[in-house]
């Protein structure tokens, strides 16, 4: 199952949401979520977590792009293929995980280089041969900004689920959503489920947002959350405001390890559960899907 997270313009926090979504995914020993940082403008996760790409050249987006040039069966051992046919392949042995770096806390991320030229070339290769993105059980793809005609926009058509993050307090992003909504809605013809995540304080209700967005549903409200954003950047700090301290205390009464007092984490958990539910109603299952069209999302 592939879940793509993108924006249409601006920087509303796509990487933060994608990271939180992967971290909150209801995983099992056989379903290890992997986040792929496929942002053609360059990656942030390596800088956030002080990852030196030179220490492990066999991991990362560039390595994944190189592997995607070869047929999938050549990147898997015979034992992997045999187990995969039986539906018992442990996620720890899927080809995608071989290119991932494990962050503190256990999240696996295929990090993108900071150089936009290098990242852009890698995303372009993966968009043309996206087989490895589906080699994991659950793949969260951080597309970044879906620039018209870009390889990142093309990745949306290879997803099972697409989440468009937008800040409707920004007039430019609101106009962009209205203009691009019909093209985004056309992704449904390729079997892609698509929904909107609204960030910030939006005065419009879900029905109003959906009405101007070609009836694309609103799946999530993601409040601005400094504590949650710091957490996904590897800078977790205790709650500072009285309201946050009270929320943390209340949440930990039921679960001492709970982080759901952070609005970002709470919203990401609810969104991950919604997307996971889709896998039981046709997405990511053996149900036949329309053939993917090769053209890119020209107005996304």
XYZ file of C-alpha atoms in Angstrom:
300
model
C 0.000 0.000 0.000
C 1.408 3.380 -1.041
C 0.262 6.593 0.647
C 1.488 9.807 -1.000
C 1.499 13.098 0.919
C 1.903 16.341 -1.021
C 1.084 20.034 -1.162
C 0.162 22.199 -4.133
C 2.122 25.303 -3.177
C 3.879 26.845 -0.224
C 5.344 24.838 2.637
C 2.467 23.719 4.890
C 4.462 20.914 6.572
C 4.288 17.916 4.235
C 7.449 16.250 5.567
C 6.345 16.683 9.175
C 2.934 15.145 8.450
C 4.397 12.284 6.400
C 6.891 11.503 9.172
C 4.197 11.598 11.837
C 1.897 9.471 9.672
C 4.570 6.786 9.285
C 5.457 6.915 12.983
C 1.794 6.554 14.012
C 0.920 3.841 11.522
C -0.783 0.840 13.191
C 2.099 -1.489 12.336
C 2.527 -5.179 13.135
C 5.622 -7.429 13.052
C 4.809 -8.150 9.383
C 3.780 -4.595 8.477
C 6.638 -2.187 9.044
C 5.847 1.252 7.560
C 8.603 2.925 5.557
C 8.676 6.615 4.712
C 10.268 7.582 1.398
C 11.373 11.200 1.155
C 10.720 11.721 -2.562
C 10.803 15.513 -2.554
C 12.512 16.727 -5.736
C 13.465 19.987 -4.032
C 15.729 18.111 -1.614
C 15.313 16.325 1.686
C 15.182 17.555 5.286
C 15.155 14.369 7.353
C 18.910 13.753 7.115
C 19.603 17.244 8.464
C 16.961 16.895 11.164
C 18.550 13.717 12.513
C 22.219 14.439 11.676
C 22.468 11.585 9.183
C 25.635 11.533 7.104
C 24.769 9.944 3.710
C 28.433 9.118 3.098
C 28.454 6.712 6.041
C 25.951 4.415 4.329
C 25.941 4.929 0.547
C 23.738 1.836 0.095
C 20.810 3.569 1.832
C 18.787 6.558 0.725
C 16.793 7.835 -2.226
C 19.726 7.750 -4.654
C 20.387 4.112 -3.780
C 16.693 3.300 -4.224
C 16.674 5.024 -7.600
C 19.674 2.963 -8.720
C 17.927 -0.241 -7.593
C 14.720 0.721 -9.399
C 16.539 0.486 -12.732
C 16.758 -3.282 -12.238
C 13.751 -5.636 -12.285
C 12.367 -6.243 -8.813
C 13.098 -9.961 -8.917
C 16.843 -9.291 -9.272
C 16.864 -7.324 -6.026
C 15.208 -10.135 -4.050
C 16.714 -13.408 -2.986
C 15.014 -16.658 -4.056
C 13.940 -17.162 -0.455
C 12.323 -13.691 -0.415
C 10.387 -14.465 -3.591
C 9.231 -17.854 -2.297
C 7.995 -16.343 0.951
C 6.415 -13.465 -0.929
C 4.424 -15.864 -3.085
C 3.099 -17.415 0.079
C 2.172 -14.021 1.478
C 4.600 -14.443 4.386
C 7.477 -12.126 3.484
C 8.650 -10.394 6.658
C 8.742 -6.657 6.125
C 12.299 -6.622 7.434
C 13.421 -8.356 4.233
C 11.543 -6.331 1.636
C 13.805 -4.545 -0.882
C 12.528 -1.122 0.148
C 13.726 -1.571 3.723
C 17.242 -2.275 2.465
C 17.502 1.371 1.419
C 16.023 2.790 4.628
C 17.738 4.275 7.661
C 16.296 3.531 11.087
C 15.746 6.686 13.130
C 15.691 6.825 16.930
C 12.371 5.329 17.954
C 12.402 2.751 15.152
C 10.971 4.689 12.196
C 12.469 3.601 8.854
C 13.079 6.405 6.347
C 14.571 6.426 2.850
C 16.162 9.870 3.105
C 16.620 12.212 0.157
C 19.808 14.193 -0.446
C 19.685 17.889 0.373
C 20.931 18.792 -3.118
C 17.854 19.546 -5.292
C 19.619 18.430 -8.491
C 20.590 15.067 -7.011
C 17.196 14.577 -5.356
C 15.344 15.602 -8.514
C 17.220 13.080 -10.661
C 16.478 10.295 -8.166
C 12.763 11.146 -8.009
C 12.613 11.218 -11.805
C 14.058 7.690 -12.028
C 11.709 6.344 -9.352
C 8.680 7.947 -11.045
C 9.524 6.101 -14.256
C 10.074 2.748 -12.536
C 8.203 2.901 -9.206
C 8.182 -0.856 -8.586
C 10.189 -0.721 -5.375
C 7.764 1.705 -3.743
C 5.251 -1.127 -3.591
C 7.777 -3.700 -2.349
C 6.990 -2.820 1.252
C 3.708 -3.538 2.995
C 3.113 0.170 3.783
C 5.010 3.000 2.109
C 4.466 6.656 3.026
C 5.827 8.833 0.204
C 6.669 12.461 0.962
C 6.210 14.023 -2.485
C 6.702 17.592 -1.264
C 5.258 20.176 -3.615
C 3.525 18.563 -6.592
C 4.863 20.910 -9.269
C 2.990 20.706 -12.598
C 4.598 18.206 -14.962
C 7.136 17.088 -12.376
C 8.223 13.563 -11.514
C 6.909 14.107 -8.006
C 3.447 14.823 -9.381
C 3.683 11.674 -11.489
C 4.202 9.630 -8.310
C 0.660 10.450 -7.231
C -0.714 8.163 -9.943
C 1.277 5.259 -8.508
C -0.225 5.705 -5.036
C -3.149 3.861 -3.512
C -3.997 6.845 -1.320
C -3.067 10.524 -1.809
C -3.277 13.151 0.930
C -3.127 16.796 -0.176
C -2.034 19.088 2.649
C -3.092 22.723 2.341
C -3.267 25.877 4.436
C -6.441 27.665 3.420
C -5.461 30.756 5.409
C -2.957 31.328 2.606
C -4.873 32.886 -0.295
C -2.419 31.460 -2.811
C -2.857 27.913 -1.530
C -6.643 28.301 -1.456
C -6.688 29.437 -5.096
C -4.303 26.673 -6.058
C -6.559 24.048 -4.472
C -9.581 25.380 -6.344
C -7.717 25.429 -9.684
C -6.149 21.992 -9.319
C -9.063 20.164 -7.697
C -10.590 18.790 -10.946
C -7.257 17.294 -12.007
C -6.633 15.872 -8.548
C -10.128 14.374 -8.544
C -9.300 12.658 -11.838
C -6.816 10.492 -9.918
C -9.833 8.424 -8.908
C -9.928 7.098 -12.471
C -6.606 5.420 -11.706
C -7.981 3.890 -8.512
C -6.330 6.429 -6.217
C -8.275 7.442 -3.137
C -7.647 11.150 -2.536
C -8.431 13.396 0.390
C -7.512 16.780 1.829
C -5.734 17.540 5.094
C -6.281 21.139 6.194
C -3.576 22.662 8.348
C -3.855 25.708 10.551
C -7.084 27.344 11.704
C -9.482 27.262 8.762
C -12.787 29.148 9.163
C -14.558 26.932 6.613
C -16.161 23.624 7.527
C -15.368 20.353 5.779
C -18.392 20.515 3.485
C -17.465 24.009 2.272
C -13.866 23.002 1.584
C -14.979 19.888 -0.280
C -17.456 21.886 -2.352
C -14.755 24.143 -3.824
C -12.370 21.202 -4.212
C -14.363 19.150 -6.756
C -15.960 17.133 -3.933
C -12.617 15.798 -2.692
C -13.339 14.942 0.963
C -11.575 16.506 3.938
C -9.943 13.689 5.864
C -8.052 15.559 8.547
C -7.558 18.841 10.371
C -3.923 19.287 11.337
C -3.430 22.139 13.837
C -0.168 24.046 14.063
C 1.805 22.245 16.754
C 5.335 23.330 17.696
C 5.835 20.443 20.113
C 4.738 17.823 17.579
C 6.824 19.373 14.798
C 9.869 19.384 17.084
C 9.254 15.721 17.914
C 9.325 14.565 14.285
C 12.503 16.602 13.767
C 14.165 14.669 16.561
C 13.984 17.600 18.985
C 11.432 16.323 21.473
C 11.022 18.595 24.453
C 8.522 18.601 27.314
C 5.392 20.691 27.129
C 5.978 24.352 27.950
C 2.523 25.944 27.938
C 0.113 25.246 30.792
C -2.510 24.003 28.307
C -0.042 21.516 26.828
C 1.120 20.347 30.253
C -2.460 19.661 31.291
C -3.151 17.829 28.028
C 0.002 15.725 28.472
C -0.906 14.882 32.062
C -4.433 13.855 31.090
C -3.282 11.689 28.154
C -0.660 9.919 30.255
C -3.175 8.965 32.920
C -4.360 6.219 30.572
C -1.048 5.554 28.827
C 2.263 6.745 30.334
C 3.916 6.519 26.900
C 1.192 8.422 25.064
C 2.162 11.333 22.836
C -1.354 12.028 21.632
C -1.534 15.195 23.715
C 0.360 16.728 20.786
C -2.196 17.845 18.165
C 0.037 16.794 15.251
C 0.506 13.279 16.621
C -3.194 12.922 17.430
C -4.213 14.056 13.933
C -1.596 11.828 12.267
C -2.765 8.788 14.242
C -6.385 9.332 13.213
C -5.363 9.842 9.582
C -3.168 6.727 9.593
C -6.048 4.652 10.945
C -8.339 6.021 8.237
C -5.831 5.164 5.494
C -5.234 1.740 7.023
C -8.981 1.088 6.898
C -8.868 1.620 3.130
C -6.655 -1.442 2.785
C -9.590 -3.551 3.878
C -12.003 -2.192 1.274
C -10.056 -2.628 -1.919
C -6.923 -0.521 -1.637
C -3.708 -2.496 -1.478
C -5.544 -5.801 -1.830
C -5.951 -8.274 -4.635
C -8.918 -6.337 -6.045
C -8.239 -5.463 -9.677
C -7.303 -1.845 -10.315
C -7.320 0.188 -13.491
C -4.033 0.269 -15.382
C -1.904 3.243 -14.382
C -1.738 5.916 -17.010
C 1.783 7.057 -17.875
C 1.040 10.750 -18.077
C 1.821 12.991 -15.143
C -0.531 15.093 -13.070
C -0.133 18.171 -15.194
C -1.986 20.586 -12.952
C -1.314 19.113 -9.533
